[in-house]
PDB file of C-alpha atoms and ligand atoms in Angstrom:
ATOM      1  CA  MET A   1     106.795 117.407  79.069  1.00 77.00           C
ATOM      2  CA  ASN A   2     109.717 114.938  79.015  1.00 95.00           C
ATOM      3  CA  ILE A   3     110.944 112.833  81.796  1.00 97.00           C
ATOM      4  CA  ALA A   4     113.406 115.365  83.202  1.00 97.00           C
ATOM      5  CA  SER A   5     110.850 118.165  83.391  1.00 98.00           C
ATOM      6  CA  ARG A   6     108.325 115.919  84.973  1.00 98.00           C
ATOM      7  CA  ILE A   7     110.881 114.923  87.610  1.00 98.00           C
ATOM      8  CA  LYS A   8     111.791 118.612  88.229  1.00 97.00           C
ATOM      9  CA  ASP A   9     108.080 119.496  88.388  1.00 98.00           C
ATOM     10  CA  ILE A  10     107.292 116.982  91.103  1.00 98.00           C
ATOM     11  CA  LYS A  11     110.395 117.542  93.056  1.00 98.00           C
ATOM     12  CA  ALA A  12     109.547 121.308  93.239  1.00 98.00           C
ATOM     13  CA  GLN A  13     106.309 120.346  94.927  1.00 98.00           C
ATOM     14  CA  LEU A  14     107.791 117.894  97.491  1.00 98.00           C
ATOM     15  CA  PRO A  15     108.356 119.402 100.922  1.00 97.00           C
ATOM     16  CA  THR A  16     111.883 119.110 102.394  1.00 96.00           C
ATOM     17  CA  GLY A  17     112.373 115.691 103.752  1.00 96.00           C
ATOM     18  CA  VAL A  18     110.234 113.906 101.263  1.00 98.00           C
ATOM     19  CA  ARG A  19     112.127 111.784  98.738  1.00 98.00           C
ATOM     20  CA  LEU A  20     111.032 110.686  95.352  1.00 98.00           C
ATOM     21  CA  VAL A  21     111.272 107.051  94.271  1.00 99.00           C
ATOM     22  CA  ALA A  22     110.935 106.892  90.528  1.00 98.00           C
ATOM     23  CA  VAL A  23     109.029 103.798  89.833  1.00 98.00           C
ATOM     24  CA  SER A  24     110.574 102.534  86.655  1.00 98.00           C
ATOM     25  CA  LYS A  25     109.032  99.051  86.359  1.00 98.00           C
ATOM     26  CA  PHE A  26     108.163  98.091  82.714  1.00 97.00           C
ATOM     27  CA  HIS A  27     110.085 101.135  81.382  1.00 97.00           C
ATOM     28  CA  PRO A  28     113.256 100.567  79.313  1.00 97.00           C
ATOM     29  CA  VAL A  29     116.782 101.428  80.604  1.00 97.00           C
ATOM     30  CA  GLU A  30     116.999 104.380  78.323  1.00 97.00           C
ATOM     31  CA  ALA A  31     114.050 106.015  80.335  1.00 98.00           C
ATOM     32  CA  LEU A  32     115.859 105.311  83.540  1.00 98.00           C
ATOM     33  CA  ARG A  33     119.063 106.849  82.202  1.00 98.00           C
ATOM     34  CA  GLU A  34     117.170 109.951  81.183  1.00 98.00           C
ATOM     35  CA  ALA A  35     115.861 110.228  84.759  1.00 98.00           C
ATOM     36  CA  TYR A  36     119.378 109.625  86.119  1.00 98.00           C
ATOM     37  CA  ASP A  37     120.728 112.376  83.900  1.00 98.00           C
ATOM     38  CA  ALA A  38     118.006 114.707  85.302  1.00 98.00           C
ATOM     39  CA  GLY A  39     119.537 114.020  88.744  1.00 98.00           C
ATOM     40  CA  GLN A  40     117.191 111.232  90.009  1.00 98.00           C
ATOM     41  CA  ARG A  41     119.023 108.631  92.069  1.00 98.00           C
ATOM     42  CA  VAL A  42     116.260 106.519  93.761  1.00 98.00           C
ATOM     43  CA  PHE A  43     114.484 104.030  91.598  1.00 98.00           C
ATOM     44  CA  GLY A  44     111.831 101.493  92.358  1.00 98.00           C
ATOM     45  CA  GLU A  45     111.288  98.186  90.605  1.00 98.00           C
ATOM     46  CA  SER A  46     108.740  95.434  91.300  1.00 98.00           C
ATOM     47  CA  ARG A  47     110.152  92.384  89.588  1.00 98.00           C
ATOM     48  CA  ALA A  48     113.222  90.434  90.419  1.00 98.00           C
ATOM     49  CA  GLN A  49     114.072  89.564  86.925  1.00 98.00           C
ATOM     50  CA  GLU A  50     113.673  93.005  85.563  1.00 98.00           C
ATOM     51  CA  LEU A  51     115.794  94.452  88.402  1.00 98.00           C
ATOM     52  CA  SER A  52     118.614  91.835  87.675  1.00 98.00           C
ATOM     53  CA  VAL A  53     118.678  93.025  84.023  1.00 98.00           C
ATOM     54  CA  LYS A  54     118.595  96.741  84.775  1.00 98.00           C
ATOM     55  CA  VAL A  55     120.918  97.121  87.723  1.00 98.00           C
ATOM     56  CA  PRO A  56     124.156  96.229  85.797  1.00 98.00           C
ATOM     57  CA  GLN A  57     123.242  98.600  82.999  1.00 98.00           C
ATOM     58  CA  LEU A  58     123.007 101.739  85.026  1.00 98.00           C
ATOM     59  CA  PRO A  59     125.378 103.567  87.239  1.00 98.00           C
ATOM     60  CA  GLN A  60     126.375 102.271  90.665  1.00 97.00           C
ATOM     61  CA  ASP A  61     125.238 105.276  92.776  1.00 98.00           C
ATOM     62  CA  ILE A  62     121.552 104.560  92.111  1.00 98.00           C
ATOM     63  CA  GLU A  63     119.615 103.588  95.329  1.00 98.00           C
ATOM     64  CA  TRP A  64     117.358 100.728  94.331  1.00 98.00           C
ATOM     65  CA  HIS A  65     114.137 100.105  96.073  1.00 98.00           C
ATOM     66  CA  PHE A  66     112.177  96.846  95.644  1.00 98.00           C
ATOM     67  CA  ILE A  67     108.465  97.656  95.809  1.00 98.00           C
ATOM     68  CA  GLY A  68     106.746  94.586  94.475  1.00 97.00           C
ATOM     69  CA  HIS A  69     105.444  91.481  96.212  1.00 96.00           C
ATOM     70  CA  LEU A  70     108.698  89.417  96.788  1.00 97.00           C
ATOM     71  CA  GLN A  71     108.374  85.685  96.374  1.00 97.00           C
ATOM     72  CA  THR A  72     110.546  83.742  98.847  1.00 96.00           C
ATOM     73  CA  ASN A  73     112.378  81.977  95.979  1.00 98.00           C
ATOM     74  CA  LYS A  74     113.502  85.353  94.596  1.00 98.00           C
ATOM     75  CA  VAL A  75     114.984  86.802  97.955  1.00 98.00           C
ATOM     76  CA  ARG A  76     118.494  85.448  97.126  1.00 98.00           C
ATOM     77  CA  GLN A  77     118.449  87.145  93.836  1.00 98.00           C
ATOM     78  CA  VAL A  78     117.130  90.471  95.026  1.00 98.00           C
ATOM     79  CA  VAL A  79     119.135  91.023  98.267  1.00 98.00           C
ATOM     80  CA  PRO A  80     122.440  91.821  96.639  1.00 97.00           C
ATOM     81  CA  LEU A  81     120.969  94.307  94.216  1.00 97.00           C
ATOM     82  CA  VAL A  82     118.945  96.615  96.446  1.00 98.00           C
ATOM     83  CA  ASN A  83     119.263  99.119  99.192  1.00 98.00           C
ATOM     84  CA  VAL A  84     115.710  98.853 100.450  1.00 98.00           C
ATOM     85  CA  ILE A  85     112.952  96.305 100.308  1.00 98.00           C
ATOM     86  CA  GLU A  86     109.752  98.338 100.729  1.00 98.00           C
ATOM     87  CA  SER A  87     107.353  95.391 100.384  1.00 98.00           C
ATOM     88  CA  VAL A  88     107.913  93.105 103.424  1.00 98.00           C
ATOM     89  CA  ASP A  89     104.463  91.648 103.924  1.00 96.00           C
ATOM     90  CA  SER A  90     105.214  88.615 106.242  1.00 95.00           C
ATOM     91  CA  LEU A  91     107.524  87.587 109.077  1.00 95.00           C
ATOM     92  CA  LYS A  92     108.533  84.648 107.070  1.00 96.00           C
ATOM     93  CA  LEU A  93     109.811  86.864 104.306  1.00 97.00           C
ATOM     94  CA  LEU A  94     111.594  89.301 106.706  1.00 97.00           C
ATOM     95  CA  ARG A  95     113.314  86.381 108.313  1.00 97.00           C
ATOM     96  CA  LEU A  96     114.478  85.057 104.973  1.00 98.00           C
ATOM     97  CA  ILE A  97     115.670  88.558 103.898  1.00 98.00           C
ATOM     98  CA  ASP A  98     117.661  88.681 107.150  1.00 98.00           C
ATOM     99  CA  SER A  99     119.379  85.317 106.472  1.00 98.00           C
ATOM    100  CA  GLU A 100     120.112  86.041 102.898  1.00 98.00           C
ATOM    101  CA  ALA A 101     121.502  89.366 103.755  1.00 98.00           C
ATOM    102  CA  ALA A 102     123.804  87.698 106.329  1.00 97.00           C
ATOM    103  CA  ARG A 103     124.834  85.233 103.765  1.00 97.00           C
ATOM    104  CA  ALA A 104     125.669  88.125 101.345  1.00 96.00           C
ATOM    105  CA  GLY A 105     127.539  89.873 104.117  1.00 96.00           C
ATOM    106  CA  ARG A 106     125.416  92.926 104.097  1.00 96.00           C
ATOM    107  CA  THR A 107     122.518  94.749 105.838  1.00 97.00           C
ATOM    108  CA  VAL A 108     119.328  95.499 104.048  1.00 98.00           C
ATOM    109  CA  ASP A 109     116.865  98.251 104.948  1.00 98.00           C
ATOM    110  CA  VAL A 110     113.328  97.223 104.878  1.00 98.00           C
ATOM    111  CA  LEU A 111     109.822  98.653 105.230  1.00 98.00           C
ATOM    112  CA  LEU A 112     106.969  96.666 106.602  1.00 98.00           C
ATOM    113  CA  GLN A 113     103.972  96.800 104.188  1.00 98.00           C
ATOM    114  CA  LEU A 114     100.752  97.689 105.791  1.00 98.00           C
ATOM    115  CA  HIS A 115      97.480  96.627 104.312  1.00 97.00           C
ATOM    116  CA  VAL A 116      95.030  99.447 104.616  1.00 96.00           C
ATOM    117  CA  ALA A 117      93.247  99.356 101.123  1.00 93.00           C
ATOM    118  CA  GLN A 118      89.896  97.835 100.401  1.00 91.00           C
ATOM    119  CA  GLU A 119      91.281  95.585  97.747  1.00 85.00           C
ATOM    120  CA  GLU A 120      91.978  92.069  99.027  1.00 79.00           C
ATOM    121  CA  ALA A 121      94.641  91.500  96.295  1.00 77.00           C
ATOM    122  CA  LYS A 122      96.902  94.049  97.991  1.00 77.00           C
ATOM    123  CA  SER A 123      99.265  92.413 100.524  1.00 90.00           C
ATOM    124  CA  GLY A 124     100.626  93.368 103.769  1.00 96.00           C
ATOM    125  CA  PHE A 125     100.091  93.333 107.585  1.00 97.00           C
ATOM    126  CA  ALA A 126      96.780  94.528 108.966  1.00 96.00           C
ATOM    127  CA  PRO A 127      97.552  97.491 111.288  1.00 96.00           C
ATOM    128  CA  ALA A 128      96.542  95.541 114.513  1.00 96.00           C
ATOM    129  CA  GLU A 129      98.637  92.580 113.301  1.00 96.00           C
ATOM    130  CA  LEU A 130     101.606  94.729 112.801  1.00 96.00           C
ATOM    131  CA  LEU A 131     101.372  96.150 116.272  1.00 95.00           C
ATOM    132  CA  ASP A 132     101.216  92.680 117.565  1.00 95.00           C
ATOM    133  CA  VAL A 133     104.225  91.563 115.618  1.00 93.00           C
ATOM    134  CA  ALA A 134     106.337  94.522 116.652  1.00 93.00           C
ATOM    135  CA  SER A 135     105.592  94.161 120.268  1.00 93.00           C
ATOM    136  CA  SER A 136     106.023  90.357 120.198  1.00 92.00           C
ATOM    137  CA  GLY A 137     109.699  90.592 120.212  1.00 90.00           C
ATOM    138  CA  GLU A 138     109.881  88.806 116.887  1.00 89.00           C
ATOM    139  CA  LEU A 139     111.881  91.634 115.130  1.00 90.00           C
ATOM    140  CA  ASP A 140     114.501  91.689 117.906  1.00 87.00           C
ATOM    141  CA  GLY A 141     116.629  88.834 116.873  1.00 89.00           C
ATOM    142  CA  LEU A 142     117.221  89.999 113.265  1.00 95.00           C
ATOM    143  CA  THR A 143     120.741  91.058 112.702  1.00 96.00           C
ATOM    144  CA  HIS A 144     121.037  91.871 108.938  1.00 97.00           C
ATOM    145  CA  VAL A 145     117.810  93.810 108.265  1.00 98.00           C
ATOM    146  CA  ARG A 146     116.995  97.243 109.511  1.00 97.00           C
ATOM    147  CA  VAL A 147     113.273  98.027 109.921  1.00 97.00           C
ATOM    148  CA  ILE A 148     113.258 101.672 108.771  1.00 98.00           C
ATOM    149  CA  GLY A 149     109.568 102.349 108.464  1.00 98.00           C
ATOM    150  CA  LEU A 150     106.244 101.375 106.852  1.00 98.00           C
ATOM    151  CA  MET A 151     104.968 101.138 103.310  1.00 98.00           C
ATOM    152  CA  ALA A 152     101.315 101.207 102.045  1.00 98.00           C
ATOM    153  CA  MET A 153      99.101 101.675  99.086  1.00 97.00           C
ATOM    154  CA  ALA A 154      95.706 103.322  99.202  1.00 97.00           C
ATOM    155  CA  THR A 155      92.629 101.903  97.508  1.00 96.00           C
ATOM    156  CA  PHE A 156      92.480 102.584  93.737  1.00 94.00           C
ATOM    157  CA  THR A 157      89.663 105.065  93.837  1.00 95.00           C
ATOM    158  CA  ASP A 158      88.608 108.651  92.943  1.00 94.00           C
ATOM    159  CA  ASP A 159      87.035 109.012  96.394  1.00 96.00           C
ATOM    160  CA  GLU A 160      89.576 111.197  98.337  1.00 97.00           C
ATOM    161  CA  THR A 161      87.855 110.537 101.693  1.00 97.00           C
ATOM    162  CA  VAL A 162      88.712 106.865 101.265  1.00 97.00           C
ATOM    163  CA  ILE A 163      92.355 107.580 100.365  1.00 98.00           C
ATOM    164  CA  THR A 164      92.633 110.189 103.081  1.00 98.00           C
ATOM    165  CA  GLY A 165      91.210 107.774 105.754  1.00 98.00           C
ATOM    166  CA  GLU A 166      93.631 105.090 104.655  1.00 97.00           C
ATOM    167  CA  PHE A 167      96.787 107.374 104.715  1.00 98.00           C
ATOM    168  CA  ALA A 168      95.711 108.664 108.146  1.00 98.00           C
ATOM    169  CA  GLN A 169      95.638 104.992 109.319  1.00 98.00           C
ATOM    170  CA  VAL A 170      99.106 104.529 108.177  1.00 98.00           C
ATOM    171  CA  LYS A 171     100.348 107.613 109.981  1.00 98.00           C
ATOM    172  CA  ASP A 172      98.584 106.675 113.126  1.00 98.00           C
ATOM    173  CA  THR A 173     100.107 103.136 113.000  1.00 98.00           C
ATOM    174  CA  PHE A 174     103.607 104.767 112.471  1.00 98.00           C
ATOM    175  CA  ASP A 175     103.152 107.041 115.158  1.00 98.00           C
ATOM    176  CA  THR A 176     102.085 104.317 117.670  1.00 98.00           C
ATOM    177  CA  LEU A 177     105.048 102.244 116.825  1.00 97.00           C
ATOM    178  CA  LYS A 178     107.389 105.200 116.934  1.00 97.00           C
ATOM    179  CA  LYS A 179     106.136 106.154 120.506  1.00 97.00           C
ATOM    180  CA  GLY A 180     106.061 102.562 121.590  1.00 96.00           C
ATOM    181  CA  VAL A 181     108.152  99.569 120.707  1.00 94.00           C
ATOM    182  CA  MET A 182     110.131 101.468 118.004  1.00 95.00           C
ATOM    183  CA  ALA A 183     111.006 104.288 120.260  1.00 95.00           C
ATOM    184  CA  ALA A 184     114.562 103.143 120.701  1.00 92.00           C
ATOM    185  CA  ASN A 185     115.051 102.559 116.938  1.00 93.00           C
ATOM    186  CA  ALA A 186     116.375 105.875 115.448  1.00 95.00           C
ATOM    187  CA  HIS A 187     116.258 104.327 112.004  1.00 96.00           C
ATOM    188  CA  PHE A 188     112.529 103.707 112.099  1.00 97.00           C
ATOM    189  CA  ALA A 189     111.582 107.094 110.321  1.00 98.00           C
ATOM    190  CA  GLU A 190     110.185 106.343 106.902  1.00 98.00           C
ATOM    191  CA  ILE A 191     106.537 106.218 105.638  1.00 98.00           C
ATOM    192  CA  SER A 192     106.428 105.244 102.001  1.00 98.00           C
ATOM    193  CA  MET A 193     103.050 106.096 100.565  1.00 98.00           C
ATOM    194  CA  GLY A 194     101.752 108.080  97.566  1.00 98.00           C
ATOM    195  CA  MET A 195     101.690 107.275  93.881  1.00 98.00           C
ATOM    196  CA  SER A 196     101.028 109.225  90.766  1.00 98.00           C
ATOM    197  CA  ASP A 197      97.422 110.077  91.547  1.00 97.00           C
ATOM    198  CA  ASP A 198      97.504 110.326  95.320  1.00 97.00           C
ATOM    199  CA  TRP A 199     100.957 111.567  96.357  1.00 98.00           C
ATOM    200  CA  ALA A 200      99.859 115.079  97.308  1.00 98.00           C
ATOM    201  CA  ILE A 201      97.399 113.604  99.823  1.00 98.00           C
ATOM    202  CA  ALA A 202      99.987 111.130 101.240  1.00 98.00           C
ATOM    203  CA  VAL A 203     102.540 113.962 101.795  1.00 98.00           C
ATOM    204  CA  LYS A 204      99.766 115.740 103.874  1.00 98.00           C
ATOM    205  CA  TYR A 205      99.743 112.591 106.056  1.00 98.00           C
ATOM    206  CA  GLY A 206     103.435 112.310 106.655  1.00 98.00           C
ATOM    207  CA  SER A 207     104.747 110.400 103.754  1.00 98.00           C
ATOM    208  CA  THR A 208     108.622 110.532 103.496  1.00 98.00           C
ATOM    209  CA  LEU A 209     108.870 108.525 100.350  1.00 98.00           C
ATOM    210  CA  VAL A 210     106.567 108.963  97.377  1.00 98.00           C
ATOM    211  CA  ARG A 211     106.635 106.215  94.748  1.00 98.00           C
ATOM    212  CA  ILE A 212     105.781 107.707  91.421  1.00 98.00           C
ATOM    213  CA  GLY A 213     105.775 105.914  88.038  1.00 98.00           C
ATOM    214  CA  THR A 214     103.292 107.012  85.483  1.00 98.00           C
ATOM    215  CA  ALA A 215     103.514 110.652  86.299  1.00 98.00           C
ATOM    216  CA  ILE A 216     107.240 110.506  85.428  1.00 98.00           C
ATOM    217  CA  PHE A 217     107.547 107.894  82.654  1.00 98.00           C
ATOM    218  CA  GLY A 218     104.204 107.797  81.174  1.00 96.00           C
ATOM    219  CA  ALA A 219     101.772 104.773  80.941  1.00 94.00           C
ATOM    220  CA  ARG A 220     103.368 101.270  81.234  1.00 92.00           C
ATOM    221  CA  GLU A 221     103.091  98.798  78.610  1.00 81.00           C
ATOM    222  CA  TYR A 222     102.543  95.410  80.233  1.00 78.00           C
TER     223      TYR A 222
HETATM  224  C1  LIG B 301     103.661 100.659  90.174  1.00 86.37           C
HETATM  225  C2  LIG B 301     103.776 101.022  91.660  1.00 86.37           C
HETATM  226  C3  LIG B 301     103.853 102.407  91.910  1.00 86.37           C
HETATM  227  C4  LIG B 301     103.649 103.540  91.004  1.00 86.37           C
HETATM  228  O1  LIG B 301     102.472 103.717  90.549  1.00 86.37           O
HETATM  229  P1  LIG B 301     101.965 104.840  89.551  1.00 86.37           P
HETATM  230  O2  LIG B 301     100.551 104.957  89.752  1.00 86.37           O
HETATM  231  O3  LIG B 301     102.482 104.552  88.043  1.00 86.37           O
HETATM  232  O4  LIG B 301     102.696 106.140  90.018  1.00 86.37           O
HETATM  233  C5  LIG B 301     103.940 102.659  93.403  1.00 86.37           C
HETATM  234  N1  LIG B 301     103.956 101.704  94.303  1.00 86.37           N
HETATM  235  C6  LIG B 301     103.906 100.390  93.979  1.00 86.37           C
HETATM  236  C7  LIG B 301     103.964  99.460  95.083  1.00 86.37           C
HETATM  237  C8  LIG B 301     103.814 100.043  92.628  1.00 86.37           C
HETATM  238  O5  LIG B 301     103.640  98.714  92.405  1.00 86.37           O
END
């Protein structure tokens, strides 16, 4: 199968309301163009430098999502290029995105990254910590970011019970926020979870954005 047919195949399986983020990191611009020509408009990149090189080479109606760990010294570079920063893993980063977005004269949509996986290396807020942050009022004064939902990654494992438990935890946390402190925030509606190997499980647990790389573009060459 080629890129176009893989995209078509995945999209045919996604329920209405679930969007596909084509994760194009480490793949050349030609591969992204092939996806674009197949109708794909949402792309995910994880490195500031690579994003900066790719964006000017591709059509302007692409919706770019930043999905990697964002270093504070790269925020200024990334903010003007993206529609959504999915990987906000600290309040410090969130505040910096807010001030850089103000400086750039725009508003950036963000997802707060939840740490539910067993791997320590994955970043994000612990669920309890996120509930604390959200109810502390710390998100209220931000003027140039819109918190539109949560993002998470499951543990890299074949054990479906582990993955299922983690996605369920994300959904629970989202629901708690949605019914509680985020109730008045109509924009708070997205759950980004599910990758090439676990997106079907993620969708069952309420994912609205699946981030799929390998299953579209093939293996990455690092
Ligand atoms: C690379 C990456 C993906 C895509 O992973 P695949 O297994 O290639 O589908 C999704 N989310 C994040 C945060 C990533 O870094």
